[in-house]
Coordinates of C-alpha atoms in Angstrom, one line a residue:
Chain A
X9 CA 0.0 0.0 0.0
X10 CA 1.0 4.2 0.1
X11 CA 3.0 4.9 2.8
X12 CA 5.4 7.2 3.9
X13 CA 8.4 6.7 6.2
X14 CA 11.5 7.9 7.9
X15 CA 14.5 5.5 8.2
X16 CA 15.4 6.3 11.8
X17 CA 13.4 6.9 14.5
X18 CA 15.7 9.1 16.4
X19 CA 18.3 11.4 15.6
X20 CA 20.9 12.8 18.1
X21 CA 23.0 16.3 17.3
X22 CA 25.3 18.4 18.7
X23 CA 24.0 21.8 18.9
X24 CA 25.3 23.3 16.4
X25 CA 25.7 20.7 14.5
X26 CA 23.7 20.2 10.5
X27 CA 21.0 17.7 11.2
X28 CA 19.4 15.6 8.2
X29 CA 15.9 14.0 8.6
X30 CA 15.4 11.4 6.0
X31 CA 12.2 9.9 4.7
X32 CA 11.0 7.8 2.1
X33 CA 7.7 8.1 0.2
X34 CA 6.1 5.0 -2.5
X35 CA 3.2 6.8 -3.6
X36 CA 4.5 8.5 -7.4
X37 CA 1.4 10.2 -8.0
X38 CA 2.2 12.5 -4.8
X39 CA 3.2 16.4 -6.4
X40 CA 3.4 17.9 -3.2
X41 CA 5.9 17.4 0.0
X42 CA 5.7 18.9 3.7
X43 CA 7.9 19.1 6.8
X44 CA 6.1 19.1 9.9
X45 CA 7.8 20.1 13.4
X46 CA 6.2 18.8 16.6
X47 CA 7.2 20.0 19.9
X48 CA 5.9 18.3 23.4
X49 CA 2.4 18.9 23.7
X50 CA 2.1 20.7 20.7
X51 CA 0.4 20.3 17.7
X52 CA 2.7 19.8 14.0
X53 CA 3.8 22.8 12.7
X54 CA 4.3 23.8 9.1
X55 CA 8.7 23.9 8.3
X56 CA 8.6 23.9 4.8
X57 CA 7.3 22.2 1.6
X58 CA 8.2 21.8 -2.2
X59 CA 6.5 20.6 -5.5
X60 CA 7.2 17.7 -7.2
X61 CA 8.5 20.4 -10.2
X62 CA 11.7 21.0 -7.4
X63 CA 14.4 18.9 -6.6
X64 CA 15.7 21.8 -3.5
X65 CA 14.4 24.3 -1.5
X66 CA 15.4 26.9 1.1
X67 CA 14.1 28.2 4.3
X68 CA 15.5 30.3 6.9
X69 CA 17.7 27.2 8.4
X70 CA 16.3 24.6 6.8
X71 CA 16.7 23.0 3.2
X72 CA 14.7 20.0 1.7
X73 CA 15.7 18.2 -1.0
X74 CA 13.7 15.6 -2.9
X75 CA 14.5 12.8 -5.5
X76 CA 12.0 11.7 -7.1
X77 CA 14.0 8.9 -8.7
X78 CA 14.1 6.9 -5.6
X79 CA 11.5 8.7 -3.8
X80 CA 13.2 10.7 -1.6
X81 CA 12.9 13.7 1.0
X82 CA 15.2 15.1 3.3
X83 CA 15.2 17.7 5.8
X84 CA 18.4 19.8 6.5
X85 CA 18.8 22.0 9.7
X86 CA 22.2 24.3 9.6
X87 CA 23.2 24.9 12.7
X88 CA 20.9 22.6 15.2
X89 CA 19.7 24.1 17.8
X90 CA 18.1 23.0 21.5
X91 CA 14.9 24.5 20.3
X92 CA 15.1 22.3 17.2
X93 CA 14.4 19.6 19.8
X94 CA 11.3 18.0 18.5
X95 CA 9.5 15.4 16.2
X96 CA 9.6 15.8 12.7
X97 CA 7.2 14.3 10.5
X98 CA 7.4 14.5 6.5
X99 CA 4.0 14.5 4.6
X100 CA 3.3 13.8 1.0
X101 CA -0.1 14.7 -1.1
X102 CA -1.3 15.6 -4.5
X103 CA -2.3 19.6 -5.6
X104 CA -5.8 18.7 -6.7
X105 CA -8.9 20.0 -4.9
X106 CA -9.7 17.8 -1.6
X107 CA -6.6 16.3 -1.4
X108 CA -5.2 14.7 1.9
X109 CA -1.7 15.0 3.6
X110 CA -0.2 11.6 4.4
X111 CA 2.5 11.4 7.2
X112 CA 5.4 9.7 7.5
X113 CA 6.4 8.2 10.9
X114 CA 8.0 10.5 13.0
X115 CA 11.2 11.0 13.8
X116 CA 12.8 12.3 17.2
X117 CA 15.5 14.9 16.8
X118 CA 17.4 15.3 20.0
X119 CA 20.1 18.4 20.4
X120 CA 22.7 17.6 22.8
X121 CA 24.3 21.2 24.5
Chain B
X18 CA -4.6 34.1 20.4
X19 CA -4.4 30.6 19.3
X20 CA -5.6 30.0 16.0
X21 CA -6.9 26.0 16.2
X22 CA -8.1 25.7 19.8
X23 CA -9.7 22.0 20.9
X24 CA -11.5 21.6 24.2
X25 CA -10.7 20.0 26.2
X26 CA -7.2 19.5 26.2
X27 CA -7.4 15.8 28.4
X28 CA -10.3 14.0 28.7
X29 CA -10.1 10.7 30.7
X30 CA -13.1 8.1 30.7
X31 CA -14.4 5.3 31.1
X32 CA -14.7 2.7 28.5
X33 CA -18.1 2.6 27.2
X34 CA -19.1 6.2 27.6
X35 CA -19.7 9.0 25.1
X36 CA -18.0 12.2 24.6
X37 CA -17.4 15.3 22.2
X38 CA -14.2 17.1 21.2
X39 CA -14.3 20.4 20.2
X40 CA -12.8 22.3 18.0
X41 CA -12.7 26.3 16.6
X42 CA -11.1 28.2 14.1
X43 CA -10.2 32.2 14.0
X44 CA -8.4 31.9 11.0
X45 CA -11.2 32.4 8.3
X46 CA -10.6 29.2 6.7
X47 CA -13.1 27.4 5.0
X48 CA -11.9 23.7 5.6
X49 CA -11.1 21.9 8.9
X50 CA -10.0 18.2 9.6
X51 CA -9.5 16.0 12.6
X52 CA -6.5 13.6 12.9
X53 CA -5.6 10.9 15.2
X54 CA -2.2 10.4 16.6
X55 CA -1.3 7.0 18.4
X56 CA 1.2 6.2 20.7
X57 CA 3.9 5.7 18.3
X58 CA 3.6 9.2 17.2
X59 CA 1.5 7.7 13.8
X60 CA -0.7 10.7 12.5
X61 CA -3.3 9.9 10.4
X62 CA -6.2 11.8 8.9
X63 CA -9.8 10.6 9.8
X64 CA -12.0 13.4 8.1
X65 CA -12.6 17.0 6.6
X66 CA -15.4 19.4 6.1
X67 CA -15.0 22.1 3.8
X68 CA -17.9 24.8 4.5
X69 CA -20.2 22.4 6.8
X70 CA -19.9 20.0 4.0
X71 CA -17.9 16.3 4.6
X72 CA -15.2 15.8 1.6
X73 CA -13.2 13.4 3.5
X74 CA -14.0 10.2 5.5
X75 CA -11.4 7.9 6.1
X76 CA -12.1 4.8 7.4
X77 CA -13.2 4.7 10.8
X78 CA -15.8 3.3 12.7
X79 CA -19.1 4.7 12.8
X80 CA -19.2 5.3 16.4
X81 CA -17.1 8.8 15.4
X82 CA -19.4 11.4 14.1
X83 CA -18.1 14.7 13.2
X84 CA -20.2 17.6 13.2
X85 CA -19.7 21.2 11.7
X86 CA -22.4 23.9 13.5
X87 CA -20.5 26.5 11.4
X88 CA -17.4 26.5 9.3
X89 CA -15.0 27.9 12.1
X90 CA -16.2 25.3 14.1
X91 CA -15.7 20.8 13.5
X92 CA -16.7 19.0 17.0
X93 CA -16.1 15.0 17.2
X94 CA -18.5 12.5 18.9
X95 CA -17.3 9.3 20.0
X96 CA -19.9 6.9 21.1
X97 CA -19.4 3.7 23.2
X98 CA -15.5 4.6 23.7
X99 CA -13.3 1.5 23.5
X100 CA -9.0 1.0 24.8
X101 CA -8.0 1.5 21.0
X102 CA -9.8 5.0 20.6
X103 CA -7.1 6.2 23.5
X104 CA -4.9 8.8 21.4
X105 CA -4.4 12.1 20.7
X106 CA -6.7 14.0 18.5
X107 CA -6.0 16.7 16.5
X108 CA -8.2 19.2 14.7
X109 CA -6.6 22.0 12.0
X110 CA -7.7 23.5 9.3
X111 CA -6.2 24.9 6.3
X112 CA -7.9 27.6 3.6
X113 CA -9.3 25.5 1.4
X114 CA -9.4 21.8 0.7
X115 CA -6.5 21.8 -1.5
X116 CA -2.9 21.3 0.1
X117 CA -0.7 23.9 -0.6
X118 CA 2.4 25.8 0.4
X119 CA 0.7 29.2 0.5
X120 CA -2.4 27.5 2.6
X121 CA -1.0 25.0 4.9
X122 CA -2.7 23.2 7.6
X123 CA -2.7 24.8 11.0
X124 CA -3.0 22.4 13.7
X125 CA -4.2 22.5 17.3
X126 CA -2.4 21.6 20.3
X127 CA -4.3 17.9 20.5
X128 CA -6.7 16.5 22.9
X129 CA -5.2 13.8 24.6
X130 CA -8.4 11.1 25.2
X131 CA -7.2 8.0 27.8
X132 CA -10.1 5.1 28.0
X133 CA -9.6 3.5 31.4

């Protein structure tokens, strides 16, 4: 079936450290990729997303880069730090009206001082 | 102010009972969704209304019935609670039903629902 998935389930940086967040995706048809941060008792928040059209993209701090060739997203955080701490959950959909946001599993990012 | 507020933010019951989660929107969108989120941090989408109307129903059991009063507002109903529906629930919403950079969802901070 779809799915979407992260390779690790935990990550572990120094602070100021790069961090890169991996996930794998199987559904082709999906045009449309998302980064989601989730602190502790929080709800996701939005990071940063890019079109099927875009292999890169860049945020304030963060980069994701997605082949499409092997299905492919990743996450990159310059310069980690403690507030980075969180889960991180990658997302993929399709443009078209009604559409639905998959997740991945997440993954726990944790900044050592 | 938050944006996505649920009510309430724990809600601990007994097996067997019935309860609603609410949820509002300030943000002036037009479509709102709940989500579940299981102890293994899985998030997964269970439905959407877009202007009182349901566009999305994933497959869940009956006993959950969303309701939308208006379209800032999407309350769940969960009848005869069971162990499994323990999990957080999450309501957002987004402008419109399409997902899109320039429109993403906003989420709420979760209700976190334990079935003794």
């Amino acid at each position: 079936g779809e799915s979407v998935g992260l390779h690790l389930p935990t990550l572990s940086v120094q602070e100021g450290d790069n961090s890169i967040i991996n996930c794998a995706y199987s559904n082709s048809a999906s045009d449309y990729f998302i980064w989601y941060k989730q602190e502790s008792g929080k709800g996701p928040q939005f990071i940063i997303d890019i079109r099927s059209n875009m292999d890169k993209r860049q945020g304030q701090r963060v980069t994701v880069l997605l082949n499409k060739t092997v299905k492919h997203l990743s996450l990159q955080i310059a310069a980690t730090q403690p507030g980075d701490s969180a889960v991180y959950f990658c997302a993929e959909s399709n443009t078209g009206a009604n559409s639905k946001l998959t997740f991945g599993k997440g993954i726990t990012l944790s900044v050592r001082p | 102010d938050t944006a996505v507020s649920q009510t309430p933010k724990y809600l601990v019951t007994q097996m067997g009972n019935d309860k609603s989660i609410k949820c509002e929107q300030n943000l002036g969108h037009d479509t709102m969704y709940w989500y579940k989120q299981d102890s293994k941090k899985f998030l997964k989408i269970m439905f959407s209304y877009n202007n009182k109307e349901l566009i999305i129903n994933e497959t869940v059991p009956n006993r959950f019935s969303p309701k939308s009063p208006d379209k800032a507002h999407l309350n769940l109903h969960i009848n005869s609670l069971e162990l499994g529906d323990s999990a957080v629930y999450f309501c957002a919403s987004s402008q419109d039903g399409r997902v899109t950079g320039n429109q993403p969802q906003h989420f709420g901070d979760g209700t976190r629902l334990s079935i003794l």
